[in-house]
Tab-separated table of C-alpha atoms in Angstrom:
chain	number	residue	atom	x	y	z
A	21	MET	CA	-97.502	200.143	-252.657
A	22	LYS	CA	-93.649	200.079	-253.234
A	23	PRO	CA	-91.771	201.867	-250.039
A	24	ASN	CA	-90.820	205.606	-250.504
A	25	PHE	CA	-89.166	206.326	-248.199
A	26	ARG	CA	-85.061	205.924	-246.953
A	27	VAL	CA	-83.510	204.513	-244.219
A	28	SER	CA	-80.087	205.105	-241.815
A	29	ILE	CA	-79.403	202.806	-238.965
A	30	CYS	CA	-76.877	204.551	-236.172
A	31	GLY	CA	-74.792	201.823	-234.781
A	32	GLY	CA	-73.661	198.590	-236.966
A	33	GLY	CA	-73.848	196.239	-234.091
A	34	ILE	CA	-75.414	193.571	-234.025
A	35	GLY	CA	-78.713	195.027	-234.433
A	36	GLY	CA	-78.068	197.127	-236.416
A	37	LEU	CA	-76.828	195.178	-238.629
A	38	THR	CA	-79.656	191.726	-238.381
A	39	LEU	CA	-80.883	195.172	-239.163
A	40	ALA	CA	-79.667	196.026	-242.757
A	41	LEU	CA	-80.291	192.056	-243.290
A	42	MET	CA	-84.290	191.976	-242.557
A	43	ILE	CA	-84.747	195.109	-244.669
A	44	GLY	CA	-82.905	193.867	-247.232
A	45	LYS	CA	-84.351	190.467	-247.876
A	46	TYR	CA	-87.630	192.049	-248.067
A	47	SER	CA	-87.693	194.702	-249.699
A	48	THR	CA	-85.442	197.057	-252.113
A	49	ILE	CA	-85.355	199.812	-249.404
A	50	PRO	CA	-82.242	202.110	-249.371
A	51	VAL	CA	-80.889	201.902	-246.380
A	52	ASP	CA	-77.417	203.352	-244.701
A	53	VAL	CA	-75.761	202.120	-241.951
A	54	TYR	CA	-73.408	204.725	-239.846
A	55	GLU	CA	-70.500	203.104	-237.377
A	56	ALA	CA	-69.241	205.779	-235.074
A	57	SER	CA	-65.852	203.408	-234.999
A	58	PRO	CA	-63.366	203.370	-237.792
A	59	GLN	CA	-63.663	199.534	-237.030
A	60	ILE	CA	-67.099	197.937	-236.063
A	61	ALA	CA	-66.184	196.122	-233.248
A	62	THR	CA	-67.835	193.426	-230.688
A	63	ILE	CA	-68.950	194.050	-226.523
A	64	GLY	CA	-68.106	191.201	-224.962
A	65	ALA	CA	-66.675	187.702	-226.274
A	66	GLY	CA	-69.698	184.951	-226.472
A	67	ILE	CA	-73.627	184.767	-227.286
A	68	GLY	CA	-76.130	182.134	-226.609
A	69	PHE	CA	-79.029	181.312	-228.978
A	70	PHE	CA	-82.602	180.518	-227.942
A	71	GLY	CA	-85.577	179.072	-229.770
A	72	ARG	CA	-86.931	182.658	-230.577
A	73	THR	CA	-83.290	184.481	-231.875
A	74	MET	CA	-82.715	180.681	-233.400
A	75	ASP	CA	-85.822	181.126	-235.677
A	76	ILE	CA	-84.452	184.538	-236.574
A	77	MET	CA	-81.693	183.310	-237.663
A	78	LYS	CA	-83.675	180.735	-240.139
A	79	GLU	CA	-85.926	183.571	-241.673
A	80	LEU	CA	-82.310	185.174	-243.239
A	81	GLY	CA	-80.923	181.997	-243.819
A	82	LEU	CA	-78.338	182.417	-241.502
A	83	TYR	CA	-78.216	179.175	-239.352
A	84	GLU	CA	-76.658	176.445	-240.777
A	85	GLU	CA	-73.187	178.720	-241.188
A	86	LEU	CA	-74.768	179.956	-237.307
A	87	VAL	CA	-73.835	176.464	-236.364
A	88	GLN	CA	-70.613	175.517	-237.885
A	89	LEU	CA	-69.285	178.841	-236.057
A	90	GLY	CA	-70.615	177.441	-233.103
A	91	ILE	CA	-69.352	173.263	-230.789
A	92	GLY	CA	-72.227	171.661	-232.834
A	93	PRO	CA	-76.410	171.879	-233.293
A	94	PRO	CA	-78.011	172.703	-229.559
A	95	GLN	CA	-79.556	169.450	-228.174
A	96	GLU	CA	-82.953	169.107	-226.907
A	97	ASN	CA	-83.775	169.473	-223.174
A	98	THR	CA	-80.594	170.968	-222.427
A	99	GLY	CA	-79.696	173.933	-220.936
A	100	PRO	CA	-77.475	176.294	-218.616
A	101	ASN	CA	-75.844	174.250	-215.698
A	102	PHE	CA	-75.997	175.839	-212.683
A	103	ARG	CA	-73.276	174.656	-209.490
A	104	LYS	CA	-73.252	175.988	-205.644
A	105	SER	CA	-69.803	176.802	-205.916
A	106	ASP	CA	-68.967	178.645	-202.977
A	107	GLN	CA	-67.470	175.663	-200.886
A	108	GLN	CA	-64.817	173.261	-201.663
A	109	ASP	CA	-66.831	170.899	-201.711
A	110	GLY	CA	-69.199	172.410	-204.563
A	111	TYR	CA	-71.529	170.428	-206.246
A	112	HIS	CA	-74.102	170.282	-209.559
A	113	TRP	CA	-77.678	171.551	-208.100
A	114	PHE	CA	-79.459	171.026	-210.687
A	115	THR	CA	-79.942	171.999	-214.502
A	116	ARG	CA	-82.691	174.373	-216.663
A	117	LYS	CA	-83.962	172.429	-219.680
A	118	LEU	CA	-84.250	174.664	-222.581
A	119	LYS	CA	-87.079	172.648	-224.938
A	120	ARG	CA	-84.509	173.757	-227.487
A	121	GLY	CA	-81.600	173.977	-226.269
A	122	THR	CA	-78.691	176.751	-226.407
A	123	LEU	CA	-76.566	177.218	-229.026
A	124	LEU	CA	-73.265	178.917	-228.164
A	125	ALA	CA	-71.422	181.097	-231.016
A	126	HIS	CA	-68.077	184.292	-230.537
A	127	ARG	CA	-69.996	187.297	-231.165
A	128	LYS	CA	-66.879	188.060	-233.950
A	129	ASP	CA	-67.778	185.195	-235.535
A	130	LEU	CA	-71.829	186.356	-235.572
A	131	VAL	CA	-70.448	189.862	-236.983
A	132	ASN	CA	-68.870	188.813	-239.527
A	133	LEU	CA	-71.298	186.701	-240.511
A	134	LEU	CA	-73.616	189.342	-240.678
A	135	LEU	CA	-71.539	191.838	-242.515
A	136	ARG	CA	-70.769	188.860	-245.680
A	137	HIS	CA	-74.222	188.866	-245.516
A	138	ILE	CA	-75.299	193.306	-246.011
A	139	PRO	CA	-77.716	193.213	-249.472
A	140	THR	CA	-75.995	195.912	-251.720
A	141	SER	CA	-79.250	198.067	-251.131
A	142	CYS	CA	-77.352	198.879	-248.282
A	143	LYS	CA	-74.713	201.250	-247.434
A	144	VAL	CA	-72.520	201.031	-244.391
A	145	GLN	CA	-70.093	203.771	-243.631
A	146	MET	CA	-67.356	204.177	-241.009
A	147	SER	CA	-66.278	206.745	-238.305
A	148	LYS	CA	-69.428	208.637	-238.470
A	149	GLY	CA	-70.773	209.307	-235.147
A	150	LEU	CA	-73.942	210.446	-234.582
A	151	GLU	CA	-74.102	213.770	-232.274
A	152	LEU	CA	-77.565	214.941	-232.159
A	153	TYR	CA	-79.959	214.775	-235.013
A	154	ASP	CA	-83.124	217.235	-236.087
A	155	VAL	CA	-86.179	217.283	-238.335
A	156	THR	CA	-87.961	219.499	-240.468
A	157	PRO	CA	-92.162	219.730	-239.297
A	158	GLU	CA	-92.442	221.055	-243.509
A	159	THR	CA	-91.327	217.562	-244.749
A	160	ASP	CA	-90.871	215.335	-242.214
A	161	THR	CA	-87.376	214.482	-242.950
A	162	ILE	CA	-84.312	213.706	-240.524
A	163	THR	CA	-81.237	215.699	-240.829
A	164	LEU	CA	-78.207	213.908	-239.406
A	165	HIS	CA	-75.687	215.632	-237.687
A	166	PHE	CA	-72.077	213.690	-237.656
A	167	SER	CA	-68.824	213.982	-235.524
A	168	ASP	CA	-67.200	214.694	-238.158
A	169	GLY	CA	-68.917	217.521	-239.208
A	170	SER	CA	-71.079	215.836	-241.936
A	171	THR	CA	-74.925	215.672	-242.073
A	172	ALA	CA	-76.914	213.114	-243.726
A	173	ILE	CA	-81.079	213.625	-244.654
A	174	THR	CA	-83.480	210.435	-244.304
A	175	ASP	CA	-86.417	209.893	-243.797
A	176	VAL	CA	-86.795	207.593	-241.032
A	177	LEU	CA	-84.182	207.016	-238.039
A	178	LEU	CA	-82.973	204.067	-236.362
A	179	GLY	CA	-81.432	204.665	-233.459
A	180	ALA	CA	-78.666	200.854	-232.559
A	181	ASP	CA	-76.154	202.554	-231.246
A	182	GLY	CA	-75.768	201.750	-227.821
A	183	ILE	CA	-76.060	201.921	-223.902
A	184	ARG	CA	-74.323	205.475	-224.327
A	185	SER	CA	-77.001	205.986	-227.223
A	186	VAL	CA	-77.048	210.057	-229.155
A	187	ALA	CA	-80.703	209.600	-231.245
A	188	ARG	CA	-81.806	207.962	-227.632
A	189	LYS	CA	-80.167	211.714	-225.757
A	190	THR	CA	-81.867	213.557	-228.541
A	191	MET	CA	-85.375	211.958	-228.423
A	192	TYR	CA	-85.663	212.206	-224.748
A	193	ARG	CA	-85.192	215.824	-224.907
A	194	GLN	CA	-87.327	216.253	-227.686
A	195	LEU	CA	-89.748	214.436	-225.546
A	196	ALA	CA	-89.198	216.330	-222.145
A	197	SER	CA	-89.621	219.854	-224.983
A	198	LEU	CA	-92.892	218.846	-224.779
A	199	CYS	CA	-93.724	217.904	-221.714
A	200	GLN	CA	-96.471	220.617	-220.054
A	201	ASP	CA	-94.838	220.666	-216.298
A	202	ASP	CA	-91.296	219.655	-214.241
A	203	GLU	CA	-92.051	216.705	-212.711
A	204	SER	CA	-92.594	215.099	-215.816
A	205	ARG	CA	-90.013	216.826	-217.882
A	206	LYS	CA	-87.934	215.524	-214.913
A	207	LYS	CA	-88.779	211.513	-215.562
A	208	ILE	CA	-88.465	211.993	-219.464
A	209	LEU	CA	-84.553	213.430	-219.079
A	210	ALA	CA	-83.887	210.813	-216.091
A	211	CYS	CA	-84.185	207.703	-218.811
A	212	ILE	CA	-81.235	209.440	-221.006
A	213	ASP	CA	-78.117	208.070	-219.113
A	214	PRO	CA	-77.663	204.653	-218.124
A	215	VAL	CA	-77.092	203.627	-214.115
A	216	TRP	CA	-74.758	201.550	-212.327
A	217	THR	CA	-76.026	198.096	-211.533
A	218	GLY	CA	-73.138	198.082	-208.593
A	219	ALA	CA	-71.348	194.611	-210.419
A	220	LEU	CA	-68.069	194.449	-211.663
A	221	VAL	CA	-67.517	192.014	-214.495
A	222	TYR	CA	-63.749	190.672	-215.550
A	223	ARG	CA	-64.671	189.316	-218.652
A	224	ASN	CA	-61.542	186.795	-220.478
A	225	LEU	CA	-60.669	184.127	-223.633
A	226	VAL	CA	-58.954	180.856	-222.001
A	227	PRO	CA	-57.709	178.873	-224.495
A	228	THR	CA	-59.433	175.310	-223.971
A	229	THR	CA	-55.915	173.789	-223.433
A	230	LYS	CA	-54.774	175.662	-221.250
A	231	LEU	CA	-57.265	174.608	-218.214
A	232	LEU	CA	-56.283	170.961	-219.618
A	233	LYS	CA	-53.391	170.932	-219.665
A	234	GLU	CA	-52.490	173.673	-215.960
A	235	TYR	CA	-55.725	171.792	-214.400
A	236	PRO	CA	-55.772	167.659	-215.279
A	237	GLY	CA	-58.061	166.641	-213.092
A	238	VAL	CA	-60.690	169.327	-214.059
A	239	GLU	CA	-63.252	168.582	-216.886
A	240	ALA	CA	-63.805	171.831	-219.036
A	241	PRO	CA	-67.025	172.914	-220.108
A	242	THR	CA	-68.965	172.086	-222.536
A	243	GLU	CA	-72.288	173.455	-221.895
A	244	LEU	CA	-73.882	177.065	-220.211
A	245	THR	CA	-72.435	176.974	-216.669
A	246	LEU	CA	-72.664	178.732	-213.673
A	247	HIS	CA	-70.974	178.347	-210.296
A	248	LEU	CA	-72.933	180.539	-207.807
A	249	GLY	CA	-72.022	182.380	-204.463
A	250	LYS	CA	-73.016	184.760	-202.105
A	251	ASN	CA	-72.540	188.216	-204.325
A	252	LYS	CA	-70.825	186.591	-207.025
A	253	HIS	CA	-70.816	183.868	-209.798
A	254	ILE	CA	-68.890	182.922	-212.449
A	255	VAL	CA	-70.514	182.056	-215.970
A	256	THR	CA	-68.456	180.090	-218.514
A	257	TYR	CA	-68.870	178.257	-221.661
A	258	PRO	CA	-67.480	176.438	-224.697
A	259	ILE	CA	-66.804	179.070	-228.168
A	260	SER	CA	-65.340	179.182	-231.482
A	261	GLN	CA	-66.177	175.505	-232.085
A	262	GLY	CA	-64.889	174.598	-228.846
A	263	ARG	CA	-61.235	175.816	-228.544
A	264	LEU	CA	-61.999	178.623	-226.687
A	265	LEU	CA	-63.689	179.292	-222.992
A	266	ASN	CA	-65.992	182.526	-222.143
A	267	VAL	CA	-65.534	182.611	-219.090
A	268	VAL	CA	-67.388	186.004	-217.301
A	269	ILE	CA	-66.881	186.524	-213.866
A	270	PHE	CA	-68.997	188.485	-212.045
A	271	ARG	CA	-69.185	190.623	-208.268
A	272	GLN	CA	-72.146	191.667	-206.904
A	273	ASP	CA	-73.057	195.204	-204.811
A	274	TYR	CA	-76.576	195.141	-205.852
A	275	HIS	CA	-76.594	198.414	-202.748
A	276	ALA	CA	-75.116	200.630	-205.025
A	277	PHE	CA	-77.489	199.613	-207.886
A	278	GLY	CA	-78.277	203.598	-209.138
A	279	LYS	CA	-75.487	205.232	-207.253
A	280	SER	CA	-72.074	206.932	-209.585
A	281	PHE	CA	-69.626	204.910	-210.855
A	282	GLU	CA	-65.952	206.632	-210.690
A	283	GLY	CA	-63.636	206.453	-213.374
A	284	HIS	CA	-63.777	204.079	-216.805
A	285	TRP	CA	-66.570	201.591	-217.195
A	286	VAL	CA	-63.352	199.037	-219.057
A	287	VAL	CA	-60.118	198.660	-217.911
A	288	ASP	CA	-57.680	196.421	-217.997
A	289	VAL	CA	-56.533	195.061	-214.243
A	290	SER	CA	-53.865	192.704	-212.994
A	291	GLU	CA	-54.723	188.450	-212.667
A	292	LYS	CA	-54.633	189.333	-208.218
A	293	GLU	CA	-57.731	191.645	-208.507
A	294	ILE	CA	-59.953	188.588	-208.660
A	295	LEU	CA	-57.579	185.776	-207.030
A	296	ASP	CA	-57.659	185.836	-203.408
A	297	THR	CA	-61.685	186.140	-203.747
A	298	TYR	CA	-62.130	183.004	-204.093
A	299	GLU	CA	-60.159	180.776	-202.295
A	300	ASP	CA	-62.356	179.240	-200.504
A	301	TRP	CA	-64.476	178.373	-203.675
A	302	GLU	CA	-64.724	173.995	-205.138
A	303	PRO	CA	-62.046	173.482	-207.365
A	304	ARG	CA	-63.300	173.791	-210.934
A	305	ALA	CA	-64.283	177.418	-210.459
A	306	ARG	CA	-60.723	178.477	-208.704
A	307	ALA	CA	-58.677	176.357	-211.893
A	308	LEU	CA	-61.042	179.274	-214.806
A	309	VAL	CA	-60.382	182.153	-212.464
A	310	LYS	CA	-56.328	180.972	-211.923
A	311	CYS	CA	-56.427	180.429	-215.677
A	312	VAL	CA	-57.519	183.621	-216.134
A	313	GLU	CA	-54.299	186.192	-217.598
A	314	ARG	CA	-54.978	190.387	-218.684
A	315	PRO	CA	-58.713	189.939	-217.225
A	316	SER	CA	-61.064	193.031	-218.439
A	317	ARG	CA	-62.832	194.751	-215.505
A	318	TRP	CA	-66.672	196.144	-216.854
A	319	ALA	CA	-68.367	199.094	-214.314
A	320	LEU	CA	-71.838	196.800	-215.486
A	321	HIS	CA	-74.551	199.765	-216.701
A	322	THR	CA	-77.861	198.683	-217.882
A	323	LEU	CA	-81.326	201.460	-218.489
A	324	ARG	CA	-84.037	201.673	-216.270
A	325	PRO	CA	-87.248	200.547	-218.314
A	326	LEU	CA	-87.818	202.653	-220.821
A	327	PRO	CA	-91.384	204.157	-221.890
A	328	HIS	CA	-91.529	205.487	-225.119
A	329	TYR	CA	-88.901	203.672	-228.347
A	330	VAL	CA	-90.390	205.662	-231.029
A	331	HIS	CA	-90.964	208.931	-231.518
A	332	GLY	CA	-92.291	210.346	-235.057
A	333	ARG	CA	-90.152	208.476	-237.829
A	334	VAL	CA	-87.266	207.384	-234.791
A	335	ALA	CA	-87.130	204.125	-233.298
A	336	LEU	CA	-84.850	202.784	-230.710
A	337	LEU	CA	-82.871	199.581	-230.557
A	338	GLY	CA	-81.215	196.739	-229.093
A	339	ASP	CA	-79.145	198.278	-225.738
A	340	ALA	CA	-80.142	202.064	-227.196
A	341	ALA	CA	-83.970	200.988	-225.911
A	342	HIS	CA	-83.591	198.691	-222.961
A	343	ALA	CA	-79.543	197.547	-222.601
A	344	MET	CA	-80.145	194.626	-219.947
A	345	GLU	CA	-78.118	192.866	-216.753
A	346	PRO	CA	-76.631	189.770	-219.050
A	347	HIS	CA	-78.001	186.998	-216.443
A	348	PHE	CA	-80.272	185.408	-219.439
A	349	GLY	CA	-77.120	185.659	-221.636
A	350	ALA	CA	-80.278	188.081	-223.692
A	351	GLY	CA	-79.112	191.272	-224.718
A	352	ALA	CA	-77.891	190.726	-228.750
A	353	GLY	CA	-81.080	188.139	-228.313
A	354	GLN	CA	-83.303	191.048	-228.106
A	355	ALA	CA	-81.538	193.199	-229.942
A	356	ILE	CA	-82.185	190.418	-232.737
A	357	GLU	CA	-85.785	189.903	-231.749
A	358	ASP	CA	-86.346	193.844	-232.163
A	359	ALA	CA	-85.202	194.045	-235.358
A	360	PHE	CA	-86.852	191.123	-236.891
A	361	ILE	CA	-89.908	193.397	-236.042
A	362	LEU	CA	-88.903	196.456	-237.665
A	363	GLY	CA	-87.149	194.993	-240.594
A	364	ARG	CA	-90.438	192.964	-240.910
A	365	LEU	CA	-92.963	197.033	-240.147
A	366	LEU	CA	-91.073	198.870	-242.246
A	367	THR	CA	-90.477	196.518	-245.414
A	368	HIS	CA	-94.694	195.217	-245.237
A	369	GLU	CA	-96.968	195.771	-248.356
A	370	LEU	CA	-99.323	197.834	-246.612
A	371	THR	CA	-96.278	200.624	-245.409
A	372	HIS	CA	-94.656	203.725	-247.302
A	373	ARG	CA	-93.853	206.665	-246.173
A	374	GLY	CA	-97.143	208.406	-245.136
A	375	ASN	CA	-97.600	205.998	-242.710
A	376	VAL	CA	-94.547	204.615	-241.321
A	377	ALA	CA	-93.846	206.404	-238.188
A	378	ASP	CA	-97.416	204.866	-237.753
A	379	ALA	CA	-95.738	200.755	-238.723
A	380	LEU	CA	-93.071	202.417	-235.645
A	381	LYS	CA	-95.430	202.602	-232.846
A	382	ILE	CA	-97.054	199.291	-233.846
A	383	TYR	CA	-92.667	198.050	-233.334
A	384	GLU	CA	-93.399	199.812	-229.981
A	385	GLU	CA	-96.465	198.721	-228.315
A	386	VAL	CA	-95.384	194.667	-228.603
A	387	ARG	CA	-91.335	195.128	-228.354
A	388	LEU	CA	-91.872	197.361	-225.262
A	389	PRO	CA	-93.790	195.602	-223.337
A	390	PHE	CA	-91.506	192.777	-223.825
A	391	ALA	CA	-88.243	193.707	-223.734
A	392	ASN	CA	-89.330	196.000	-220.825
A	393	ARG	CA	-89.674	192.796	-218.504
A	394	ILE	CA	-86.503	191.101	-219.754
A	395	LEU	CA	-84.720	194.303	-218.549
A	396	GLN	CA	-85.827	194.014	-214.972
A	397	SER	CA	-86.417	189.695	-214.921
A	398	SER	CA	-82.192	189.790	-216.252
A	399	HIS	CA	-81.775	192.235	-212.981
A	400	ASP	CA	-84.066	190.330	-210.299
A	401	ILE	CA	-82.454	186.682	-211.670
A	402	GLY	CA	-78.437	188.166	-211.135
A	403	GLN	CA	-80.130	188.773	-207.506
A	404	SER	CA	-80.399	184.579	-207.810
A	405	TYR	CA	-77.368	184.186	-208.880
A	406	ALA	CA	-76.276	186.234	-205.955
A	407	PHE	CA	-77.618	184.129	-203.181
A	408	HIS	CA	-80.545	186.818	-202.364
A	409	ARG	CA	-84.452	187.075	-202.311
A	410	VAL	CA	-86.304	188.870	-204.655
A	411	SER	CA	-89.377	190.300	-203.049
A	412	ASP	CA	-91.512	193.704	-203.573
A	413	ASP	CA	-87.811	195.235	-204.838
A	414	GLN	CA	-86.370	194.544	-201.174
A	415	PHE	CA	-83.134	192.122	-201.487
A	416	THR	CA	-82.193	190.101	-198.875
A	417	PRO	CA	-79.316	187.515	-198.484
A	418	VAL	CA	-79.627	183.687	-198.387
A	419	HIS	CA	-78.162	182.031	-195.331
A	420	GLY	CA	-77.586	178.726	-197.218
A	421	SER	CA	-80.858	176.709	-195.039
A	422	GLN	CA	-82.304	174.112	-197.563
A	423	GLU	CA	-85.367	176.326	-197.619
A	424	GLU	CA	-84.075	179.431	-198.846
A	425	LEU	CA	-81.954	177.410	-201.554
A	426	ASP	CA	-84.773	175.711	-202.914
A	427	TYR	CA	-86.553	179.390	-203.095
A	428	VAL	CA	-83.444	180.444	-205.419
A	429	HIS	CA	-83.528	177.398	-206.885
A	430	LYS	CA	-87.292	177.843	-207.952
A	431	SER	CA	-86.804	181.228	-208.302
A	432	ILE	CA	-83.951	180.938	-210.901
A	433	GLU	CA	-85.918	177.920	-213.031
A	434	ASN	CA	-89.300	180.354	-213.168
A	435	ALA	CA	-87.136	183.092	-214.582
A	436	TRP	CA	-85.855	181.117	-217.510
A	437	GLU	CA	-88.888	180.210	-218.705
A	438	TRP	CA	-89.914	182.225	-221.427
A	439	GLN	CA	-86.846	181.251	-223.061
A	440	SER	CA	-89.274	178.295	-223.628
A	441	GLU	CA	-91.724	180.300	-224.606
A	442	SER	CA	-93.251	179.243	-228.683
A	443	ASP	CA	-95.213	182.233	-228.719
A	444	TRP	CA	-93.784	184.506	-231.716
A	445	VAL	CA	-94.911	188.400	-231.816
A	446	TRP	CA	-94.949	188.874	-235.189
A	447	GLY	CA	-98.259	187.296	-235.608
A	448	ASP	CA	-99.304	190.141	-232.863
A	449	ALA	CA	-97.668	192.690	-234.842
A	450	GLU	CA	-98.974	192.799	-238.548
A	451	ALA	CA	-102.242	191.855	-236.768
A	452	ARG	CA	-102.336	195.076	-235.460
A	453	TRP	CA	-101.347	196.448	-237.746
A	454	ARG	CA	-103.166	195.119	-241.006
A	455	THR	CA	-106.231	196.085	-238.438
A	456	LYS	CA	-105.020	199.172	-238.520
A	457	TYR	CA	-105.015	199.854	-241.888
A	458	GLY	CA	-108.603	197.869	-242.390
A	459	ALA	CA	-106.867	194.890	-243.925
A	460	ARG	CA	-107.932	191.503	-243.029
A	461	PRO	CA	-104.773	189.658	-241.372
A	462	LYS	CA	-103.542	186.876	-243.254
A	463	LEU	CA	-104.486	183.191	-241.708
């Protein structure tokens, strides 16, 4: 049966655009992408592709173009380098080798790549910020209400509208209205708003030539490198064919997790705000910090694990569903995985208007447990980067003994293991979908 429904995607970021491409690759389903901003922008500068997301790029036929935008094809059995940097004589601590390596790129380059391949069955509309949606029970149609006063009608709504998702807010208010007691209602409503992690993050792009010119004795990183120290760390890696270094500086106070953050989440700050805090670090880490100009400071927020990604014919994906701390560099990758599963289910030969809500439930069954696990692991590994032991939700500072450092080392190694997993969830999703409707799973 051919699909007989229309899809609307709210959010024109990496997850939303990837989903539009997936639907266009496998069907002619009409898709409307509504982006709130006047133009599609990117949050953050760099993005890392690991084995799972590289497979999806190959499925979309974009992998070779993506490699050309990075610093070269990934090398097997390579991965992030970890340095102990909070001392003058810092040293290479260990490398977490990944079976298929890492592909590093600029987010802007990826978004432009996706936009170049948007199918003709998809229409992208700008300055269309969702304010709310409502459902007409008699027809199961969804009416979208936008900030410019306009409306649109759709059969399926996919909320890819980020950490401050209006789709999530509307969905969870509807779910709360169905609760039978106040306690359950409060728990559902508590899922709407993001929470501050207690971390401040400083982002900047540094020209590689600047680092080499001003600090000729410092080796420019050629791979993902993490400089670790107590309560703060620095992440850096090359992008844009090696011309730029993405430098991300973290200052963490996990005792502040969940507290209210006063002020704007993102502001421009002076270099002095970060310079003074790294004076006792190793020279190569200090050189990176000193090369930063006019950094932006981000109050890092996240979501608590959600109990639902789907309600009726509305589904959440990407940061709208599981905004996570960036310590695996996995946020965009998880949005791409969401988009892959959603796109394949929506365009499946068994999917039609009458059962599309059930197809969305299969998406939730396979993606929610996994993405929520990565969300929690991203938080925990951030503690390890800051030299804290994680045990039973308690975070104990590490004082530097070899035994404690070995514990942190092992924790980081184990936490990264999922990036080397070879299992792929589409087989599970399709088997569940075929089983539900009595069709024999394909071998």
